mmCIF file of C-alpha atoms and ligand atoms in Angstrom:
data_model
loop_
_atom_site.group_PDB
_atom_site.id
_atom_site.type_symbol
_atom_site.label_atom_id
_atom_site.label_comp_id
_atom_site.label_asym_id
_atom_site.label_seq_id
_atom_site.Cartn_x
_atom_site.Cartn_y
_atom_site.Cartn_z
ATOM 1 C CA UNK A 1 12.220 -19.021 14.523
ATOM 2 C CA UNK A 2 16.010 -18.529 14.406
ATOM 3 C CA UNK A 3 17.057 -15.011 15.450
ATOM 4 C CA UNK A 4 20.548 -13.740 14.618
ATOM 5 C CA UNK A 5 21.231 -10.845 16.985
ATOM 6 C CA UNK A 6 23.249 -7.741 16.201
ATOM 7 C CA UNK A 7 25.773 -6.185 18.592
ATOM 8 C CA UNK A 8 24.946 -2.534 18.095
ATOM 9 C CA UNK A 9 21.395 -1.270 17.711
ATOM 10 C CA UNK A 10 20.476 1.766 15.582
ATOM 11 C CA UNK A 11 19.459 5.077 17.042
ATOM 12 C CA UNK A 12 15.684 5.420 16.976
ATOM 13 C CA UNK A 13 13.933 8.591 15.779
ATOM 14 C CA UNK A 14 13.437 11.069 18.637
ATOM 15 C CA UNK A 15 10.078 11.235 20.428
ATOM 16 C CA UNK A 16 7.884 13.763 18.625
ATOM 17 C CA UNK A 17 10.094 13.857 15.504
ATOM 18 C CA UNK A 18 8.160 14.018 12.191
ATOM 19 C CA UNK A 19 8.667 10.520 10.797
ATOM 20 C CA UNK A 20 7.534 11.109 7.215
ATOM 21 C CA UNK A 21 7.132 7.932 5.174
ATOM 22 C CA UNK A 22 9.757 5.214 4.725
ATOM 23 C CA UNK A 23 12.757 7.149 5.993
ATOM 24 C CA UNK A 24 13.744 5.043 9.013
ATOM 25 C CA UNK A 25 14.218 1.284 9.169
ATOM 26 C CA UNK A 26 14.375 -0.941 12.227
ATOM 27 C CA UNK A 27 17.251 -3.147 13.418
ATOM 28 C CA UNK A 28 16.010 -6.519 12.161
ATOM 29 C CA UNK A 29 14.306 -8.116 9.179
ATOM 30 C CA UNK A 30 12.678 -11.452 8.418
ATOM 31 C CA UNK A 31 14.076 -13.389 5.456
ATOM 32 C CA UNK A 32 13.512 -16.693 3.706
ATOM 33 C CA UNK A 33 14.927 -18.070 0.482
ATOM 34 C CA UNK A 34 13.592 -20.076 -2.416
ATOM 35 C CA UNK A 35 15.606 -22.432 -4.538
ATOM 36 C CA UNK A 36 14.041 -24.481 -7.327
ATOM 37 C CA UNK A 37 13.849 -28.126 -6.246
ATOM 38 C CA UNK A 38 14.119 -27.196 -2.569
ATOM 39 C CA UNK A 39 11.228 -24.773 -2.141
ATOM 40 C CA UNK A 40 11.100 -21.982 0.463
ATOM 41 C CA UNK A 41 13.682 -22.513 3.190
ATOM 42 C CA UNK A 42 15.941 -20.850 5.771
ATOM 43 C CA UNK A 43 13.270 -18.663 7.394
ATOM 44 C CA UNK A 44 14.953 -16.483 9.993
ATOM 45 C CA UNK A 45 15.254 -13.082 11.607
ATOM 46 C CA UNK A 46 18.552 -11.318 11.055
ATOM 47 C CA UNK A 47 20.043 -7.813 11.313
ATOM 48 C CA UNK A 48 18.725 -5.384 8.686
ATOM 49 C CA UNK A 49 22.069 -4.282 7.243
ATOM 50 C CA UNK A 50 23.150 -3.373 3.670
ATOM 51 C CA UNK A 51 23.347 -6.521 1.527
ATOM 52 C CA UNK A 52 26.101 -7.432 -0.937
ATOM 53 C CA UNK A 53 24.586 -8.421 -4.295
ATOM 54 C CA UNK A 54 25.780 -9.297 -7.768
ATOM 55 C CA UNK A 55 24.968 -6.668 -10.404
ATOM 56 C CA UNK A 56 23.613 -9.426 -12.646
ATOM 57 C CA UNK A 57 20.913 -10.314 -10.079
ATOM 58 C CA UNK A 58 17.832 -10.735 -12.262
ATOM 59 C CA UNK A 59 15.431 -8.436 -10.353
ATOM 60 C CA UNK A 60 17.762 -5.504 -11.097
ATOM 61 C CA UNK A 61 17.254 -6.050 -14.819
ATOM 62 C CA UNK A 62 13.720 -7.339 -15.356
ATOM 63 C CA UNK A 63 11.902 -6.307 -12.160
ATOM 64 C CA UNK A 64 10.591 -9.764 -11.299
ATOM 65 C CA UNK A 65 9.477 -8.780 -7.837
ATOM 66 C CA UNK A 66 6.403 -8.025 -5.729
ATOM 67 C CA UNK A 67 5.665 -6.311 -2.441
ATOM 68 C CA UNK A 68 2.980 -5.526 0.120
ATOM 69 C CA UNK A 69 2.236 -2.793 2.638
ATOM 70 C CA UNK A 70 0.686 -3.356 6.074
ATOM 71 C CA UNK A 71 0.752 -1.535 9.384
ATOM 72 C CA UNK A 72 1.182 -2.489 13.051
ATOM 73 C CA UNK A 73 -0.317 -0.374 15.839
ATOM 74 C CA UNK A 74 0.137 -0.198 19.604
ATOM 75 C CA UNK A 75 -3.205 -0.847 21.310
ATOM 76 C CA UNK A 76 -4.507 0.978 24.403
ATOM 77 C CA UNK A 77 -3.410 -2.000 26.587
ATOM 78 C CA UNK A 78 0.133 -1.834 25.174
ATOM 79 C CA UNK A 79 -0.216 -4.903 22.930
ATOM 80 C CA UNK A 80 0.487 -4.968 19.162
ATOM 81 C CA UNK A 81 -2.138 -5.424 16.423
ATOM 82 C CA UNK A 82 -1.712 -5.704 12.641
ATOM 83 C CA UNK A 83 -4.557 -4.663 10.318
ATOM 84 C CA UNK A 84 -5.832 -7.580 8.179
ATOM 85 C CA UNK A 85 -2.473 -9.279 7.456
ATOM 86 C CA UNK A 86 -4.101 -12.411 5.987
ATOM 87 C CA UNK A 87 -5.617 -10.255 3.225
ATOM 88 C CA UNK A 88 -2.123 -9.015 2.353
ATOM 89 C CA UNK A 89 -0.594 -12.498 2.344
ATOM 90 C CA UNK A 90 -3.356 -13.741 0.053
ATOM 91 C CA UNK A 91 -2.928 -10.780 -2.325
ATOM 92 C CA UNK A 92 0.849 -11.249 -2.291
ATOM 93 C CA UNK A 93 0.449 -14.839 -3.443
ATOM 94 C CA UNK A 94 -1.916 -13.681 -6.216
ATOM 95 C CA UNK A 95 0.745 -11.162 -7.270
ATOM 96 C CA UNK A 96 3.288 -14.025 -7.119
ATOM 97 C CA UNK A 97 1.191 -16.095 -9.546
ATOM 98 C CA UNK A 98 1.029 -13.198 -12.016
ATOM 99 C CA UNK A 99 4.779 -12.619 -11.858
ATOM 100 C CA UNK A 100 5.776 -16.339 -12.085
ATOM 101 C CA UNK A 101 7.121 -16.238 -8.542
ATOM 102 C CA UNK A 102 6.541 -19.450 -6.541
ATOM 103 C CA UNK A 103 3.789 -19.104 -3.918
ATOM 104 C CA UNK A 104 5.112 -18.798 -0.384
ATOM 105 C CA UNK A 105 3.686 -20.420 2.776
ATOM 106 C CA UNK A 106 1.487 -17.715 4.324
ATOM 107 C CA UNK A 107 1.679 -19.209 7.827
ATOM 108 C CA UNK A 108 5.496 -19.009 7.781
ATOM 109 C CA UNK A 109 5.356 -15.364 6.665
ATOM 110 C CA UNK A 110 2.833 -14.553 9.416
ATOM 111 C CA UNK A 111 4.924 -16.384 12.045
ATOM 112 C CA UNK A 112 8.022 -14.493 10.877
ATOM 113 C CA UNK A 113 6.201 -11.164 10.940
ATOM 114 C CA UNK A 114 4.878 -11.728 14.454
ATOM 115 C CA UNK A 115 8.310 -12.775 15.787
ATOM 116 C CA UNK A 116 9.848 -9.714 14.112
ATOM 117 C CA UNK A 117 7.224 -7.357 15.560
ATOM 118 C CA UNK A 118 7.738 -8.732 19.067
ATOM 119 C CA UNK A 119 11.474 -8.141 18.723
ATOM 120 C CA UNK A 120 10.990 -4.618 17.323
ATOM 121 C CA UNK A 121 8.112 -3.499 19.542
ATOM 122 C CA UNK A 122 10.059 -0.457 20.800
ATOM 123 C CA UNK A 123 10.149 0.872 17.233
ATOM 124 C CA UNK A 124 6.353 1.133 16.976
ATOM 125 C CA UNK A 125 5.587 4.845 17.277
ATOM 126 C CA UNK A 126 2.668 5.932 19.433
ATOM 127 C CA UNK A 127 2.041 9.573 18.414
ATOM 128 C CA UNK A 128 -1.369 10.142 16.760
ATOM 129 C CA UNK A 129 -1.370 9.161 13.082
ATOM 130 C CA UNK A 130 1.842 7.123 13.305
ATOM 131 C CA UNK A 131 2.352 3.365 12.873
ATOM 132 C CA UNK A 132 5.000 0.785 12.075
ATOM 133 C CA UNK A 133 4.829 0.203 8.318
ATOM 134 C CA UNK A 134 5.505 -3.380 7.249
ATOM 135 C CA UNK A 135 7.028 -3.997 3.821
ATOM 136 C CA UNK A 136 7.115 -7.674 2.770
ATOM 137 C CA UNK A 137 8.878 -8.099 -0.584
ATOM 138 C CA UNK A 138 9.959 -10.941 -2.869
ATOM 139 C CA UNK A 139 12.707 -10.420 -5.443
ATOM 140 C CA UNK A 140 14.258 -12.696 -8.074
ATOM 141 C CA UNK A 141 17.831 -13.382 -6.996
ATOM 142 C CA UNK A 142 19.240 -15.674 -9.681
ATOM 143 C CA UNK A 143 22.399 -14.204 -11.166
ATOM 144 C CA UNK A 144 21.563 -14.440 -14.882
ATOM 145 C CA UNK A 145 20.593 -12.153 -17.749
ATOM 146 C CA UNK A 146 18.163 -14.388 -19.674
ATOM 147 C CA UNK A 147 14.540 -13.184 -19.552
ATOM 148 C CA UNK A 148 13.004 -16.135 -17.702
ATOM 149 C CA UNK A 149 11.395 -16.814 -14.355
ATOM 150 C CA UNK A 150 14.179 -16.923 -11.799
ATOM 151 C CA UNK A 151 14.919 -20.183 -10.014
ATOM 152 C CA UNK A 152 15.974 -18.364 -6.832
ATOM 153 C CA UNK A 153 14.148 -15.758 -4.745
ATOM 154 C CA UNK A 154 14.529 -13.802 -1.542
ATOM 155 C CA UNK A 155 11.489 -13.004 0.605
ATOM 156 C CA UNK A 156 12.100 -10.282 3.179
ATOM 157 C CA UNK A 157 10.103 -8.148 5.582
ATOM 158 C CA UNK A 158 11.512 -4.797 6.636
ATOM 159 C CA UNK A 159 9.842 -2.371 9.058
ATOM 160 C CA UNK A 160 9.671 1.411 9.063
ATOM 161 C CA UNK A 161 8.123 3.741 11.678
ATOM 162 C CA UNK A 162 5.956 6.175 9.691
ATOM 163 C CA UNK A 163 3.788 9.242 10.002
ATOM 164 C CA UNK A 164 1.486 10.393 7.249
ATOM 165 C CA UNK A 165 2.221 9.491 3.626
ATOM 166 C CA UNK A 166 1.647 13.020 2.351
ATOM 167 C CA UNK A 167 3.949 15.758 3.649
ATOM 168 C CA UNK A 168 0.940 17.917 4.533
ATOM 169 C CA UNK A 169 -0.741 15.214 6.643
ATOM 170 C CA UNK A 170 -4.535 15.022 6.458
ATOM 171 C CA UNK A 171 -4.892 18.226 4.392
ATOM 172 C CA UNK A 172 -6.847 17.355 1.224
ATOM 173 C CA UNK A 173 -4.590 16.285 -1.657
ATOM 174 C CA UNK A 174 -4.500 17.782 -5.134
ATOM 175 C CA UNK A 175 -4.643 15.391 -8.093
ATOM 176 C CA UNK A 176 -3.980 15.978 -11.773
ATOM 177 C CA UNK A 177 -5.592 13.642 -14.290
ATOM 178 C CA UNK A 178 -2.953 11.923 -16.437
ATOM 179 C CA UNK A 179 -4.370 11.562 -19.930
ATOM 180 C CA UNK A 180 -1.239 10.594 -21.848
ATOM 181 C CA UNK A 181 0.821 8.078 -19.880
ATOM 182 C CA UNK A 182 -0.617 4.764 -18.642
ATOM 183 C CA UNK A 183 0.138 2.911 -15.452
ATOM 184 C CA UNK A 184 -1.175 -0.389 -16.731
ATOM 185 C CA UNK A 185 -3.471 -1.941 -19.316
ATOM 186 C CA UNK A 186 -5.882 -4.839 -19.602
ATOM 187 C CA UNK A 187 -3.919 -8.066 -19.571
ATOM 188 C CA UNK A 188 -1.008 -6.221 -17.994
ATOM 189 C CA UNK A 189 0.099 -6.313 -14.369
ATOM 190 C CA UNK A 190 -2.107 -3.541 -12.933
ATOM 191 C CA UNK A 191 -3.842 -5.667 -10.314
ATOM 192 C CA UNK A 192 -0.595 -7.262 -9.099
ATOM 193 C CA UNK A 193 1.483 -5.363 -6.559
ATOM 194 C CA UNK A 194 4.632 -5.712 -8.635
ATOM 195 C CA UNK A 195 7.702 -3.505 -8.821
ATOM 196 C CA UNK A 196 7.236 -2.460 -12.458
ATOM 197 C CA UNK A 197 3.819 -0.863 -11.857
ATOM 198 C CA UNK A 198 5.459 1.671 -9.588
ATOM 199 C CA UNK A 199 8.363 2.317 -11.965
ATOM 200 C CA UNK A 200 5.804 2.957 -14.735
ATOM 201 C CA UNK A 201 4.053 5.536 -12.562
ATOM 202 C CA UNK A 202 7.076 7.678 -11.717
ATOM 203 C CA UNK A 203 7.136 9.861 -14.852
ATOM 204 C CA UNK A 204 3.554 11.079 -14.383
ATOM 205 C CA UNK A 205 4.155 11.461 -10.651
ATOM 206 C CA UNK A 206 7.150 13.712 -11.247
ATOM 207 C CA UNK A 207 5.239 15.814 -13.774
ATOM 208 C CA UNK A 208 2.352 16.143 -11.292
ATOM 209 C CA UNK A 209 4.725 17.288 -8.549
ATOM 210 C CA UNK A 210 6.451 19.806 -10.817
ATOM 211 C CA UNK A 211 3.032 21.324 -11.448
ATOM 212 C CA UNK A 212 2.313 21.530 -7.709
ATOM 213 C CA UNK A 213 0.083 18.440 -7.407
ATOM 214 C CA UNK A 214 0.438 15.573 -4.961
ATOM 215 C CA UNK A 215 -0.208 12.750 -7.409
ATOM 216 C CA UNK A 216 -1.468 11.779 -10.848
ATOM 217 C CA UNK A 217 -4.939 10.276 -11.248
ATOM 218 C CA UNK A 218 -4.778 7.424 -13.759
ATOM 219 C CA UNK A 219 -7.306 6.732 -16.495
ATOM 220 C CA UNK A 220 -7.855 3.432 -18.333
ATOM 221 C CA UNK A 221 -5.233 2.942 -21.015
ATOM 222 C CA UNK A 222 -7.572 1.934 -23.876
ATOM 223 C CA UNK A 223 -9.918 4.922 -23.992
ATOM 224 C CA UNK A 224 -8.374 7.389 -21.522
ATOM 225 C CA UNK A 225 -11.896 7.830 -20.270
ATOM 226 C CA UNK A 226 -12.457 5.889 -17.048
ATOM 227 C CA UNK A 227 -10.925 6.619 -13.662
ATOM 228 C CA UNK A 228 -8.632 3.855 -12.433
ATOM 229 C CA UNK A 229 -6.599 4.724 -9.299
ATOM 230 C CA UNK A 230 -3.889 7.006 -8.017
ATOM 231 C CA UNK A 231 -1.023 4.513 -7.677
ATOM 232 C CA UNK A 232 -0.748 4.768 -3.910
ATOM 233 C CA UNK A 233 -4.525 4.918 -3.371
ATOM 234 C CA UNK A 234 -7.832 3.586 -4.711
ATOM 235 C CA UNK A 235 -10.335 6.357 -5.504
ATOM 236 C CA UNK A 236 -13.844 7.039 -4.206
ATOM 237 C CA UNK A 237 -16.309 9.779 -5.245
ATOM 238 C CA UNK A 238 -19.547 10.785 -3.550
ATOM 239 C CA UNK A 239 -21.959 11.786 -6.326
ATOM 240 C CA UNK A 240 -25.565 12.701 -5.578
ATOM 241 C CA UNK A 241 -25.261 10.922 -2.226
ATOM 242 C CA UNK A 242 -23.963 7.652 -3.736
ATOM 243 C CA UNK A 243 -20.424 6.484 -2.947
ATOM 244 C CA UNK A 244 -18.828 5.324 -6.188
ATOM 245 C CA UNK A 245 -15.492 3.578 -6.671
ATOM 246 C CA UNK A 246 -14.035 2.192 -9.914
ATOM 247 C CA UNK A 247 -14.829 -1.511 -10.359
ATOM 248 C CA UNK A 248 -11.848 -3.886 -10.259
ATOM 249 C CA UNK A 249 -11.315 -4.379 -13.977
ATOM 250 C CA UNK A 250 -7.961 -6.160 -13.798
ATOM 251 C CA UNK A 251 -5.790 -3.074 -14.157
ATOM 252 C CA UNK A 252 -6.574 -1.639 -10.694
ATOM 253 C CA UNK A 253 -4.994 -2.746 -7.415
ATOM 254 C CA UNK A 254 -7.581 -4.557 -5.253
ATOM 255 C CA UNK A 255 -6.925 -2.467 -2.154
ATOM 256 C CA UNK A 256 -7.536 -3.872 1.317
ATOM 257 C CA UNK A 257 -8.451 -0.438 2.722
ATOM 258 C CA UNK A 258 -10.784 -0.074 -0.316
ATOM 259 C CA UNK A 259 -12.456 -3.402 0.529
ATOM 260 C CA UNK A 260 -12.728 -2.432 4.226
ATOM 261 C CA UNK A 261 -14.332 0.935 3.365
ATOM 262 C CA UNK A 262 -16.864 -0.706 1.043
ATOM 263 C CA UNK A 263 -17.869 -3.088 3.828
ATOM 264 C CA UNK A 264 -18.200 -0.281 6.404
ATOM 265 C CA UNK A 265 -20.235 1.866 4.004
ATOM 266 C CA UNK A 266 -22.613 -0.990 3.108
ATOM 267 C CA UNK A 267 -23.075 -1.955 6.750
ATOM 268 C CA UNK A 268 -23.896 1.635 7.663
ATOM 269 C CA UNK A 269 -26.524 1.741 4.918
ATOM 270 C CA UNK A 270 -24.848 4.069 2.416
ATOM 271 C CA UNK A 271 -25.657 3.687 -1.271
ATOM 272 C CA UNK A 272 -22.478 2.215 -2.762
ATOM 273 C CA UNK A 273 -21.523 1.372 -6.344
ATOM 274 C CA UNK A 274 -18.479 -0.387 -7.766
ATOM 275 C CA UNK A 275 -18.654 0.508 -11.426
ATOM 276 C CA UNK A 276 -16.818 2.202 -14.238
ATOM 277 C CA UNK A 277 -16.800 5.936 -13.683
ATOM 278 C CA UNK A 278 -15.677 8.278 -16.424
ATOM 279 C CA UNK A 279 -13.619 11.358 -15.714
ATOM 280 C CA UNK A 280 -16.265 13.347 -17.635
ATOM 281 C CA UNK A 281 -18.879 12.163 -15.154
ATOM 282 C CA UNK A 282 -16.663 13.346 -12.289
ATOM 283 C CA UNK A 283 -16.092 16.725 -13.983
ATOM 284 C CA UNK A 284 -19.825 17.148 -14.739
ATOM 285 C CA UNK A 285 -20.724 16.241 -11.158
ATOM 286 C CA UNK A 286 -18.189 18.766 -9.870
ATOM 287 C CA UNK A 287 -19.688 21.465 -12.129
ATOM 288 C CA UNK A 288 -23.278 20.726 -11.128
ATOM 289 C CA UNK A 289 -22.454 20.472 -7.427
ATOM 290 C CA UNK A 290 -23.414 16.762 -7.294
ATOM 291 C CA UNK A 291 -19.836 15.796 -6.385
ATOM 292 C CA UNK A 292 -19.764 16.324 -2.631
ATOM 293 C CA UNK A 293 -16.609 14.381 -1.693
ATOM 294 C CA UNK A 294 -13.630 12.586 -3.191
ATOM 295 C CA UNK A 295 -11.058 10.560 -1.291
ATOM 296 C CA UNK A 296 -8.370 7.946 -1.705
ATOM 297 C CA UNK A 297 -7.740 4.803 0.342
ATOM 298 C CA UNK A 298 -4.552 2.835 0.931
ATOM 299 C CA UNK A 299 -2.405 1.348 3.676
ATOM 300 C CA UNK A 300 0.140 4.158 3.526
ATOM 301 C CA UNK A 301 -2.364 6.890 2.639
ATOM 302 C CA UNK A 302 -5.094 5.562 5.033
ATOM 303 C CA UNK A 303 -8.117 7.695 3.993
ATOM 304 C CA UNK A 304 -6.935 10.863 2.246
ATOM 305 C CA UNK A 305 -9.428 13.559 1.274
ATOM 306 C CA UNK A 306 -9.069 14.947 -2.254
ATOM 307 C CA UNK A 307 -9.620 18.719 -2.392
ATOM 308 C CA UNK A 308 -8.895 19.471 -6.026
ATOM 309 C CA UNK A 309 -8.765 17.602 -9.335
ATOM 310 C CA UNK A 310 -7.282 19.169 -12.469
ATOM 311 C CA UNK A 311 -8.469 17.732 -15.802
ATOM 312 C CA UNK A 312 -7.558 19.259 -19.160
ATOM 313 C CA UNK A 313 -6.391 22.499 -17.521
ATOM 314 C CA UNK A 314 -9.617 22.991 -15.572
ATOM 315 C CA UNK A 315 -9.506 22.844 -11.773
ATOM 316 C CA UNK A 316 -12.422 21.187 -10.005
ATOM 317 C CA UNK A 317 -12.576 21.956 -6.298
ATOM 318 C CA UNK A 318 -14.201 19.268 -4.153
ATOM 319 C CA UNK A 319 -16.178 20.224 -1.041
ATOM 320 C CA UNK A 320 -14.538 23.663 -0.908
ATOM 321 C CA UNK A 321 -11.148 21.931 -0.581
ATOM 322 C CA UNK A 322 -12.145 20.431 2.785
ATOM 323 C CA UNK A 323 -12.533 16.927 4.162
ATOM 324 C CA UNK A 324 -16.133 15.721 3.777
ATOM 325 C CA UNK A 325 -18.434 13.947 6.212
ATOM 326 C CA UNK A 326 -18.224 10.441 4.722
ATOM 327 C CA UNK A 327 -14.440 10.742 4.333
ATOM 328 C CA UNK A 328 -14.202 11.749 8.015
ATOM 329 C CA UNK A 329 -16.478 8.890 9.100
ATOM 330 C CA UNK A 330 -14.345 6.342 7.210
ATOM 331 C CA UNK A 331 -11.105 7.814 8.541
ATOM 332 C CA UNK A 332 -12.416 7.709 12.112
ATOM 333 C CA UNK A 333 -13.808 4.176 11.741
ATOM 334 C CA UNK A 334 -10.746 2.632 10.060
ATOM 335 C CA UNK A 335 -8.212 4.313 12.360
ATOM 336 C CA UNK A 336 -10.470 3.685 15.395
ATOM 337 C CA UNK A 337 -10.346 -0.061 14.638
ATOM 338 C CA UNK A 338 -6.615 0.034 13.846
ATOM 339 C CA UNK A 339 -5.625 1.829 17.067
ATOM 340 C CA UNK A 340 -7.993 -0.256 19.204
ATOM 341 C CA UNK A 341 -10.245 2.679 20.087
ATOM 342 C CA UNK A 342 -13.334 1.126 18.492
ATOM 343 C CA UNK A 343 -14.699 -2.417 18.682
ATOM 344 C CA UNK A 344 -13.531 -4.772 15.938
ATOM 345 C CA UNK A 345 -16.690 -6.601 14.856
ATOM 346 C CA UNK A 346 -15.079 -8.150 11.759
ATOM 347 C CA UNK A 347 -11.893 -9.422 13.414
ATOM 348 C CA UNK A 348 -9.666 -7.152 11.314
ATOM 349 C CA UNK A 349 -7.119 -6.632 14.092
ATOM 350 C CA UNK A 350 -4.640 -9.518 14.299
ATOM 351 C CA UNK A 351 -3.193 -9.542 17.816
ATOM 352 C CA UNK A 352 0.533 -10.276 18.040
ATOM 353 C CA UNK A 353 0.998 -12.295 21.234
HETATM 354 C C1 COI B 401 0.842 1.087 0.546
HETATM 355 O O1 COI B 401 -0.132 1.809 0.728
HETATM 356 O O2 COI B 401 1.246 0.317 1.420
HETATM 357 C C2 COI B 401 1.562 1.096 -0.727
HETATM 358 O O3 COI B 401 2.221 0.144 -1.015
HETATM 359 C C3 COI B 401 1.456 2.278 -1.595
HETATM 360 C C4 COI B 401 2.718 3.028 -1.832
HETATM 361 C C5 COI B 401 3.424 3.495 -0.634
HETATM 362 C C6 COI B 401 3.602 2.383 -2.827
#
């Protein structure tokens, strides 16, 4: 892998400094280019510096672009491990298909990521709850205004040392059900990790924040009845002892932390259901006391307890606003595997050697 070195390195965040999410970026990035007729080419590691670009670059106009989120962790023996990267590469290529972006060679992306991580090892934070967030992205780079699939693309991986996604850390989050705006619809792009899904979510997110909530909880667009996801997290509810998560209907992101939690829960013998779950069922369960826990899962959010859900001006408190037992077990198991403190029976840790 070609590495273009930089002369001056950036200043790293100070030891013990609150990192927040996505505020700092490392010295280098991995890039490769696509040109129609030539395929993916020019894979290399180069300095992560501001890029000159033409204002007619197609991604700036029509959002033909996709991304992923992964994390790298320092292990007790000082080595680096990435959590389930092959799942992310596979999902990224599924997103590519949906967005008419040419599939990329997953082994080249993985090789580039590993070379980049080795070079940037000193940027991986070690304080509890921190990690090096990995953001692979593909954007359409053809300079043209016609609404067509681009014939040129840039694939890049940038890295960011992060703490917790929510400003208040592991404190349970407050969600407000969004029953007007939609994030996605059937036949739309909801299950692809594409740029536009996140743009579509911003309005409801801002409204939620203005009202003092952390995020909006999305419902299905057709009936405004069934719970979908939160945008940065998949949702889980514990109702009458059963762990329920919305089934993947095509408009929900197929989360890798979601999939990992389902596997852990099933292996530990919990009753688990992937099905449609209406917001009325959640509200009824909260009223009757059957709703004992709610939590979200995601790479950035890890496992985040949900302490309150507002729906049609009524506030439903979950588990007295505290983290529940199953939520805690999943948090401890997932982070235990990620940080190398627990055995890894499924081979989810990819060692970077
Ligand atoms: C992630 O969890 O990695 C995400 O991409 C969600 C969000 C930060 C956009």
